PDB file of C-alpha atoms in Angstrom:
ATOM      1  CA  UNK A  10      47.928 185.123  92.600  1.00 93.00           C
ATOM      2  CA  UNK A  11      49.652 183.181  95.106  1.00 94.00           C
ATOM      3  CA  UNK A  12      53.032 181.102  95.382  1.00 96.00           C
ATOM      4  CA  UNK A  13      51.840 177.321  95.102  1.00 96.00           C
ATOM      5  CA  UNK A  14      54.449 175.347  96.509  1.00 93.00           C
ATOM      6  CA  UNK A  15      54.940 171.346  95.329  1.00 94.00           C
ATOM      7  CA  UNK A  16      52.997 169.599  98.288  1.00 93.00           C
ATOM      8  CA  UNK A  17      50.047 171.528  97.201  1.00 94.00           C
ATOM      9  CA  UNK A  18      50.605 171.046  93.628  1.00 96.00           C
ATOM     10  CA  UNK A  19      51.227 167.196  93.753  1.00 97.00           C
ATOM     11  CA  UNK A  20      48.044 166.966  95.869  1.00 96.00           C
ATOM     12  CA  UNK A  21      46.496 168.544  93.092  1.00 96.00           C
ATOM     13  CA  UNK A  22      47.667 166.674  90.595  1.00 98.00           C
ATOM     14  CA  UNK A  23      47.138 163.210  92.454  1.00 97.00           C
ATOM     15  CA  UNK A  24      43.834 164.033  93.295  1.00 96.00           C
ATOM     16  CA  UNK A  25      44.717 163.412  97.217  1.00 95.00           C
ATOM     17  CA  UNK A  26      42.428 164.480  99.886  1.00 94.00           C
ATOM     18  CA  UNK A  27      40.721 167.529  99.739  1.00 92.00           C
ATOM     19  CA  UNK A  28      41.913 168.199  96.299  1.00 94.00           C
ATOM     20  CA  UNK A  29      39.081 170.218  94.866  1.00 93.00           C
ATOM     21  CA  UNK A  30      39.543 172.353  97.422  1.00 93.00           C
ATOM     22  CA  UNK A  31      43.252 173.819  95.668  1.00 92.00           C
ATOM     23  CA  UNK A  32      41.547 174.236  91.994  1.00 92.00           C
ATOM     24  CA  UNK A  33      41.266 178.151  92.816  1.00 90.00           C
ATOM     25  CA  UNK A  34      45.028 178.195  94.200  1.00 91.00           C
ATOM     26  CA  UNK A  35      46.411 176.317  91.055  1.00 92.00           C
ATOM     27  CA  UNK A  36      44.390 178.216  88.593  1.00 92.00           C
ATOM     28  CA  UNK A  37      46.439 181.123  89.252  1.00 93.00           C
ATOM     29  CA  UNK A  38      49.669 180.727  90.835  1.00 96.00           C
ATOM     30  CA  UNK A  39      53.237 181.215  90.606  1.00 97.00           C
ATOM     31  CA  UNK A  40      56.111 178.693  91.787  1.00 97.00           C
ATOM     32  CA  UNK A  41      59.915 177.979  91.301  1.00 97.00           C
ATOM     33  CA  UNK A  42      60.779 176.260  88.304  1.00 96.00           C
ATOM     34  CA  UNK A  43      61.959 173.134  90.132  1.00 94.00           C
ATOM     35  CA  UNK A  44      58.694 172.409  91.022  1.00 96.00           C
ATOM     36  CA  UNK A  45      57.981 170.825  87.735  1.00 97.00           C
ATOM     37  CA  UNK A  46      60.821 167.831  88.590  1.00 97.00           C
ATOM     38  CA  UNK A  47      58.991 167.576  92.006  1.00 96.00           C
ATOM     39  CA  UNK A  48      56.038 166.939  90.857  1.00 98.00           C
ATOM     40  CA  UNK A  49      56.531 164.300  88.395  1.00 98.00           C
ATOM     41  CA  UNK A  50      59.264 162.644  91.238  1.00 98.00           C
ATOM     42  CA  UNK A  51      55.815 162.205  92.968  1.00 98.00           C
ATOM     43  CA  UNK A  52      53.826 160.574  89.727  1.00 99.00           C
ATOM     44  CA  UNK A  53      57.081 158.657  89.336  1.00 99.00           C
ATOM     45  CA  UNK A  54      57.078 157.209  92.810  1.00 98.00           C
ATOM     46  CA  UNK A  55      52.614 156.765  92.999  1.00 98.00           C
ATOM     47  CA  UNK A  56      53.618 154.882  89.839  1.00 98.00           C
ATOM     48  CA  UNK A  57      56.324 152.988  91.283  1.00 98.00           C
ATOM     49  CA  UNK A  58      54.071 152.323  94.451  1.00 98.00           C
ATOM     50  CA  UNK A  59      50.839 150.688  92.058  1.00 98.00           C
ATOM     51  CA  UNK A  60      48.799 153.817  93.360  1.00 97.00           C
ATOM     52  CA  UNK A  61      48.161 155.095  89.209  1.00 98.00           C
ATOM     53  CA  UNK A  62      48.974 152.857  86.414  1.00 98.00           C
ATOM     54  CA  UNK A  63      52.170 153.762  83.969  1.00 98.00           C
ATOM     55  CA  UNK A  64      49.275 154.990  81.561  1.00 98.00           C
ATOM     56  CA  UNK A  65      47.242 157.476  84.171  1.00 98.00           C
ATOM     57  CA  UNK A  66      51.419 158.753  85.061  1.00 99.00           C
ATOM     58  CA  UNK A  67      52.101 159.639  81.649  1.00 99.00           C
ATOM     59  CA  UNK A  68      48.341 161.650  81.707  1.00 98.00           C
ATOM     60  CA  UNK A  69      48.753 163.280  85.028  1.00 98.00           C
ATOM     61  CA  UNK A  70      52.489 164.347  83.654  1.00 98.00           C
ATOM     62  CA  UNK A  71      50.128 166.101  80.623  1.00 98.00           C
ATOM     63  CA  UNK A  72      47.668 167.700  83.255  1.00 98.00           C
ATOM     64  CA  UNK A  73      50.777 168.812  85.007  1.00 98.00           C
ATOM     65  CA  UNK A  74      52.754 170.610  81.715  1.00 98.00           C
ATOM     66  CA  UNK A  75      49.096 171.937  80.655  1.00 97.00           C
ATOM     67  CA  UNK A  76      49.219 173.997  83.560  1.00 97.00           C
ATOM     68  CA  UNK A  77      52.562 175.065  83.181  1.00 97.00           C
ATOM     69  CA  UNK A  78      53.182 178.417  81.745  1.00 93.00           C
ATOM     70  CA  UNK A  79      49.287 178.867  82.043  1.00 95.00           C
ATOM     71  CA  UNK A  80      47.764 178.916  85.220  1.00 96.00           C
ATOM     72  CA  UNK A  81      50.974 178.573  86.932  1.00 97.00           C
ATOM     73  CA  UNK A  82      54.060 180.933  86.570  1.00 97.00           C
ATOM     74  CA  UNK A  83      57.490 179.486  87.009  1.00 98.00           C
ATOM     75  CA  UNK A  84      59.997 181.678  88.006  1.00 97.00           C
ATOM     76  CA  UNK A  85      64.014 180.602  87.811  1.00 97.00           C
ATOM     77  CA  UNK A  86      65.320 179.400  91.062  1.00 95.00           C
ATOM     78  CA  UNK A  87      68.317 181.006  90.273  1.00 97.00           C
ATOM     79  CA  UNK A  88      66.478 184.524  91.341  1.00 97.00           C
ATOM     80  CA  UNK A  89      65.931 183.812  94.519  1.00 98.00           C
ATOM     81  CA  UNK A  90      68.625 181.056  95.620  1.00 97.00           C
ATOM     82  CA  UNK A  91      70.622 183.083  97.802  1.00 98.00           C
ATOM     83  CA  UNK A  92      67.755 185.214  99.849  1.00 98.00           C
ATOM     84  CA  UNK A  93      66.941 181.578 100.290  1.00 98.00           C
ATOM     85  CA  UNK A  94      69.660 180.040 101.933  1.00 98.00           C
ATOM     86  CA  UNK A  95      69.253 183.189 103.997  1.00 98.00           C
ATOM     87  CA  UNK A  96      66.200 182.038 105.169  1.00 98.00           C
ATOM     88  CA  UNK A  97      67.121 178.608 105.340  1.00 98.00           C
ATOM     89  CA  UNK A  98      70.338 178.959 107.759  1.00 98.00           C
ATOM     90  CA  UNK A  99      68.094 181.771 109.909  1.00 98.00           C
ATOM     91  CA  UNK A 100      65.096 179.623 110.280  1.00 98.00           C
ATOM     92  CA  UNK A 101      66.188 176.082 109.911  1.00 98.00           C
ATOM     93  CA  UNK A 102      64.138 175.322 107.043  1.00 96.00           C
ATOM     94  CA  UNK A 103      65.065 173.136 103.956  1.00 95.00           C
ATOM     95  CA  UNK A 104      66.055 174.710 101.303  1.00 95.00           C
ATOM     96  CA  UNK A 105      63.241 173.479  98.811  1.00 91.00           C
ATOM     97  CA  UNK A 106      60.999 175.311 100.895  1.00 92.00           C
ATOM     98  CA  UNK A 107      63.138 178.376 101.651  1.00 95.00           C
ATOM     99  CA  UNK A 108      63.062 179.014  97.473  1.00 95.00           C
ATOM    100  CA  UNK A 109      59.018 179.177  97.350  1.00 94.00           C
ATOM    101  CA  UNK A 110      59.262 181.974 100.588  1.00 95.00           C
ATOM    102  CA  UNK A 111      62.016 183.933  99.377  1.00 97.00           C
ATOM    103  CA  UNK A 112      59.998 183.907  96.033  1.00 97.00           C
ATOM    104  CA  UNK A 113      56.891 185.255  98.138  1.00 96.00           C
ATOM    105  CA  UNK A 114      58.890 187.593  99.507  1.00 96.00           C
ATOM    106  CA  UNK A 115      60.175 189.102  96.649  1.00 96.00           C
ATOM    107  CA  UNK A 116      56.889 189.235  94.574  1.00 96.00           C
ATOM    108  CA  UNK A 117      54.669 190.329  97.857  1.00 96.00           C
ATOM    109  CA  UNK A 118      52.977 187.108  97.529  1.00 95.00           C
ATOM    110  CA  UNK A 119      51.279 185.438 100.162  1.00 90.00           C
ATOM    111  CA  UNK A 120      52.458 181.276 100.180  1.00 85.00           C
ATOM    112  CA  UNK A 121      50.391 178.348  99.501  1.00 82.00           C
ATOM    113  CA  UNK A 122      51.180 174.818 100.662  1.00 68.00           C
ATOM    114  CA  UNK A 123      48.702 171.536 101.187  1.00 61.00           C
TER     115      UNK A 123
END
């Protein structure tokens, strides 16, 4: 198991570059629960752009939830939000990505990102 963070996932998801190559990673991973908003922000917005029609959004947001609880764990942000503004302010990271290390961290996971 690894911590998937939402670059990874998304690529996943949009079938970007290279995609096939994250099918073992996503299969079994674990992530912060705000992951699932990021990830449809990014159908939203390849929606919004004319890169998938409103119809494919709407099936890669049902590819997305069918993973969900599945093949990949979410864990509450709320767990891990302070050891992760820890990070943050000692390592001048944002935030967002803070959450998915201090969740590593904690779990003795090794991170994932595309």
């Amino acid at each position: 198991m690894i911590v998937i963070d939402t670059s990874a996932l998304t690529a996943f998801i949009l079938k970007e570059p290279g995609w096939q190559s994250l099918i073992t990673y996503v299969t079994n991973s674990i992530s912060i629960d705000h992951i699932v908003k990021e990830v449809m922000n990014a159908i939203w917005k390849a929606q919004v752009k004319g890169i998938v029609s409103r119809e494919y959004a709407f099936k890669l947001r049902d590819i997305l939830m069918s993973l969900i609880g599945k093949n990949v764990v979410l864990e509450p942000e709320e767990k891990y939000v302070d050891r992760a503004f820890m990070i943050a302010i000692d390592n001048k990271l944002p935030i967002y990505d803070s959450l998915h290390i201090a969740l590593a961290m904690s779990k003795g996971l090794p991170p994932f990102n595309a």
